[in-house]
Coordinates of C-alpha atoms in Angstrom, one line a residue:
M1 CA -39.7 -1.8 5.9
E2 CA -37.3 -4.2 4.2
Y3 CA -34.7 -2.7 1.9
E4 CA -34.7 -4.2 -1.6
I5 CA -31.2 -4.4 -3.0
P6 CA -31.1 -3.1 -6.6
T7 CA -29.6 -5.4 -9.2
E8 CA -29.1 -2.7 -11.8
G9 CA -27.8 0.9 -11.7
R10 CA -27.7 3.9 -14.0
I11 CA -24.6 5.9 -14.8
P12 CA -26.0 9.4 -15.2
L13 CA -23.2 10.9 -17.2
L14 CA -23.2 8.1 -19.8
D15 CA -27.0 7.6 -19.5
I16 CA -26.6 3.8 -19.5
T17 CA -27.8 1.1 -17.1
I18 CA -25.5 -1.7 -16.0
P19 CA -25.9 -4.7 -13.7
I20 CA -24.6 -4.2 -10.2
H21 CA -22.3 -6.9 -8.9
W22 CA -22.5 -6.4 -5.1
E23 CA -20.0 -9.1 -4.5
N24 CA -17.3 -6.9 -6.1
H25 CA -18.3 -4.0 -3.7
A26 CA -18.2 -6.4 -0.7
T27 CA -14.9 -7.9 -1.7
L28 CA -13.3 -4.5 -2.1
M29 CA -14.6 -3.1 1.2
F30 CA -13.6 -6.2 3.1
G31 CA -10.2 -6.2 1.6
V32 CA -9.7 -2.5 2.5
W33 CA -11.0 -2.6 6.1
F34 CA -10.1 -6.1 7.2
V35 CA -6.9 -6.8 5.3
L36 CA -5.1 -3.6 4.3
V37 CA -6.0 -1.4 7.3
P38 CA -5.3 -4.1 10.0
L39 CA -2.1 -5.0 8.3
A40 CA -1.0 -1.3 8.4
I41 CA -1.9 -1.1 12.1
M42 CA -0.2 -4.4 13.0
I43 CA 3.0 -3.5 11.2
V44 CA 3.4 -0.1 12.8
R45 CA 2.4 -1.4 16.2
F46 CA 4.7 -4.4 16.3
G47 CA 7.3 -3.7 13.6
K48 CA 9.1 -0.7 15.0
G49 CA 12.1 -2.5 16.2
K50 CA 14.0 -2.2 19.5
P51 CA 14.9 1.4 20.5
R52 CA 18.5 2.6 20.4
T53 CA 20.1 5.4 22.4
Y54 CA 19.5 7.9 19.6
G55 CA 16.7 6.1 17.8
I56 CA 16.5 5.6 14.0
P57 CA 20.0 6.3 12.5
R58 CA 20.2 9.5 10.6
G59 CA 19.8 9.1 6.8
T60 CA 17.9 5.7 7.0
P61 CA 16.0 5.5 3.7
K62 CA 12.2 5.2 3.7
Y63 CA 12.5 1.7 2.2
R64 CA 14.8 0.4 4.9
F65 CA 13.9 -1.0 8.3
P66 CA 12.6 0.5 10.6
E67 CA 11.6 3.6 8.5
I68 CA 9.7 1.3 6.1
T69 CA 7.2 0.4 8.8
Y70 CA 6.1 4.0 9.1
A71 CA 6.1 4.5 5.4
F72 CA 4.0 1.4 4.9
H73 CA 1.5 2.6 7.5
F74 CA 1.2 6.0 5.8
Y75 CA 0.8 4.8 2.2
A76 CA -1.4 1.9 3.1
L77 CA -3.9 4.1 4.9
Y78 CA -4.0 6.6 2.1
T79 CA -4.6 3.8 -0.4
A80 CA -7.3 2.3 1.9
I81 CA -9.2 5.6 2.1
F82 CA -8.9 6.2 -1.6
L83 CA -10.3 2.8 -2.4
A84 CA -13.1 3.0 0.2
V85 CA -14.3 6.4 -0.9
G86 CA -14.2 5.3 -4.5
G87 CA -16.1 2.1 -3.8
A88 CA -18.7 3.9 -1.7
A89 CA -19.1 6.7 -4.3
F90 CA -19.6 4.3 -7.2
A91 CA -22.2 2.3 -5.2
M92 CA -24.1 5.5 -4.4
L93 CA -23.8 6.7 -8.0
L94 CA -25.4 3.5 -9.3
T95 CA -28.2 3.4 -6.7
G96 CA -29.2 7.0 -6.8
G97 CA -27.6 8.2 -3.6
F98 CA -27.6 7.4 0.1
S99 CA -29.9 4.5 0.9
G100 CA -30.4 5.2 4.6
T101 CA -30.0 1.6 5.6
L102 CA -28.2 0.6 8.7
H103 CA -25.4 -0.7 6.5
A104 CA -25.2 2.7 4.8
W105 CA -24.9 4.5 8.1
F106 CA -22.2 2.2 9.4
G107 CA -20.4 2.5 6.1
A108 CA -20.6 6.3 6.1
A109 CA -19.3 6.4 9.7
T110 CA -16.4 4.2 8.8
I111 CA -15.4 6.2 5.8
G112 CA -16.0 9.5 7.5
L113 CA -13.8 8.6 10.5
G114 CA -11.3 7.1 8.1
V115 CA -11.0 10.4 6.2
L116 CA -10.6 12.3 9.5
Q117 CA -7.6 9.9 10.2
I118 CA -6.0 11.2 7.1
V119 CA -6.9 14.8 7.8
S120 CA -5.5 14.5 11.4
G121 CA -2.2 13.4 9.9
W122 CA -1.8 16.8 8.3
F123 CA -1.7 18.4 11.8
R124 CA 0.7 16.0 13.4
G125 CA 3.4 18.7 13.4
T126 CA 7.1 18.6 12.6
H127 CA 9.4 15.7 13.5
G128 CA 12.6 17.1 14.8
G129 CA 15.2 14.9 16.6
R130 CA 18.8 14.1 15.8
K131 CA 17.9 12.3 12.6
D132 CA 16.0 15.3 11.2
K133 CA 17.5 16.6 7.9
A134 CA 17.4 20.2 9.3
A135 CA 19.2 19.2 12.5
D136 CA 22.9 19.3 13.3
P137 CA 23.6 15.8 14.9
E138 CA 26.1 17.4 17.3
D139 CA 24.0 20.4 18.3
R140 CA 21.0 19.4 20.5
S141 CA 19.6 22.9 20.2
T142 CA 18.8 22.2 16.5
W143 CA 16.8 19.0 17.2
G144 CA 13.5 20.7 18.1
G145 CA 10.3 19.5 16.5
D146 CA 6.7 18.8 17.6
H147 CA 7.2 15.1 17.9
F148 CA 10.7 15.3 19.4
D149 CA 9.6 17.9 22.0
M150 CA 6.1 16.2 22.3
T151 CA 4.3 19.6 22.1
P152 CA 0.6 19.8 22.8
Q153 CA -0.1 19.7 19.1
R154 CA 1.7 16.3 18.8
W155 CA 0.2 15.1 22.1
W156 CA -3.4 15.7 21.0
F157 CA -2.8 14.4 17.5
E158 CA -1.7 11.1 18.9
A159 CA -4.6 11.1 21.4
W160 CA -7.0 11.5 18.5
H161 CA -5.3 9.4 15.9
K162 CA -4.9 6.3 18.1
T163 CA -8.3 6.5 19.7
N164 CA -10.2 7.3 16.5
G165 CA -8.4 4.4 14.8
Y166 CA -10.2 1.9 17.1
F167 CA -13.5 3.5 16.5
V168 CA -13.0 3.2 12.7
L169 CA -12.5 -0.5 13.1
V170 CA -15.6 -0.8 15.3
M171 CA -17.7 1.0 12.6
A172 CA -16.1 -1.3 9.9
V173 CA -17.3 -4.4 11.9
G174 CA -20.8 -2.9 11.9
A175 CA -20.6 -2.2 8.2
V176 CA -19.5 -5.7 7.3
A177 CA -22.0 -7.3 9.6
T178 CA -25.0 -5.3 8.3
G179 CA -23.8 -5.7 4.8
L180 CA -23.8 -9.5 5.1
S181 CA -27.3 -9.3 6.5
Q182 CA -28.4 -7.6 3.3
F183 CA -26.3 -9.6 0.9
W184 CA -25.0 -12.9 2.2
M185 CA -21.6 -14.0 1.0
P186 CA -20.4 -17.2 2.8
L187 CA -16.7 -16.7 1.9
I188 CA -16.7 -13.1 3.1
A189 CA -18.4 -14.2 6.4
L190 CA -15.8 -17.0 6.8
A191 CA -12.9 -14.6 6.1
F192 CA -14.4 -12.1 8.4
G193 CA -14.4 -14.5 11.3
L194 CA -10.9 -15.8 10.5
V195 CA -9.4 -12.3 10.3
I196 CA -10.8 -11.4 13.7
A197 CA -9.6 -14.6 15.3
V198 CA -6.2 -14.6 13.7
G199 CA -5.8 -10.9 14.4
L200 CA -6.6 -11.4 18.1
V201 CA -4.2 -14.3 18.5
A202 CA -1.4 -12.5 16.6
A203 CA -1.8 -9.3 18.6
V204 CA -1.7 -11.2 21.9
L205 CA 1.4 -13.2 20.9
L206 CA 3.3 -10.3 19.5
Q207 CA 2.5 -8.2 22.6
G208 CA 3.5 -11.0 24.9
L209 CA 6.7 -11.7 23.0
G210 CA 7.7 -8.0 23.5
F211 CA 7.4 -6.8 19.9
K212 CA 5.4 -3.7 20.9
Q213 CA 7.8 -0.8 21.5
D214 CA 7.2 2.7 22.6
T215 CA 6.9 4.9 19.5
Y216 CA 8.8 7.9 20.8
Q217 CA 11.8 5.8 22.0
A218 CA 11.7 3.7 18.8
V219 CA 12.0 6.8 16.7
Y220 CA 14.2 9.1 18.8
G221 CA 15.9 6.7 21.3
T222 CA 16.1 6.1 25.0
H223 CA 18.5 8.9 25.9
P224 CA 17.3 10.4 29.2
D225 CA 17.9 14.0 28.0
H226 CA 15.4 13.7 25.2
P227 CA 12.5 16.0 26.2
F228 CA 9.7 13.4 26.4
N229 CA 11.9 10.8 28.1
K230 CA 12.9 13.4 30.6
R231 CA 9.3 14.3 31.3
R232 CA 8.3 10.7 31.8
Y233 CA 11.2 9.9 34.0
Q234 CA 10.4 13.0 36.1
A235 CA 6.8 11.9 36.4
M236 CA 7.9 8.5 37.5
F237 CA 10.2 9.9 40.1
D238 CA 7.5 12.3 41.3
A239 CA 5.1 9.4 41.7
Q240 CA 7.6 7.5 43.7
G241 CA 8.6 10.5 45.8
E242 CA 12.2 10.3 44.6
K243 CA 14.6 12.8 43.0
P244 CA 15.9 12.0 39.5

């Protein structure tokens, strides 16, 4: 049964009927999931800067490089989820609820997994490291933190956050594709193709040129006594049958 897209919607609290401009909904959602979110991912993936021995200098403000890359990622994703939830809620309000179409299911999955990305961030644990405000730069025993020590909590947070992020984008592709099948917008379709093509080329070039850096070493540094560096070096030596 073909779904008939409503052209008018009722706002219950105000008891008024208004025309629905689906092009505004499409533009908002496309801007969120294929401009803002990919930009947040690309910047944090390729904009961390080369690692130093002790990582990001202590006291670096959030608006200075490289801290600004992490701050942008954080605030951009919060903004994206806020706009996406608002856009979806307003559409459901005007149309009387969940439509049950394929587009609606893809959209719900995208937003649901996106919200879980935000929620997972609340469980990423403490930072730690030499640059931590609570640490004494000269006393390594005060540098402890979930990220610096790479505790199981931090390990599983990263496993979820990075993997789920890719699933969110897959669901977003499905939402845009099914949305265009219901409400065709040539400019959105063209922009959709361009974003995917440009994103692919940019990611390959930036990866090939060496802009992708290890997150742990970019934040905390390459010093071999750092807990996670030590564990990785030990694993490498064990694999090669050598002693560190």
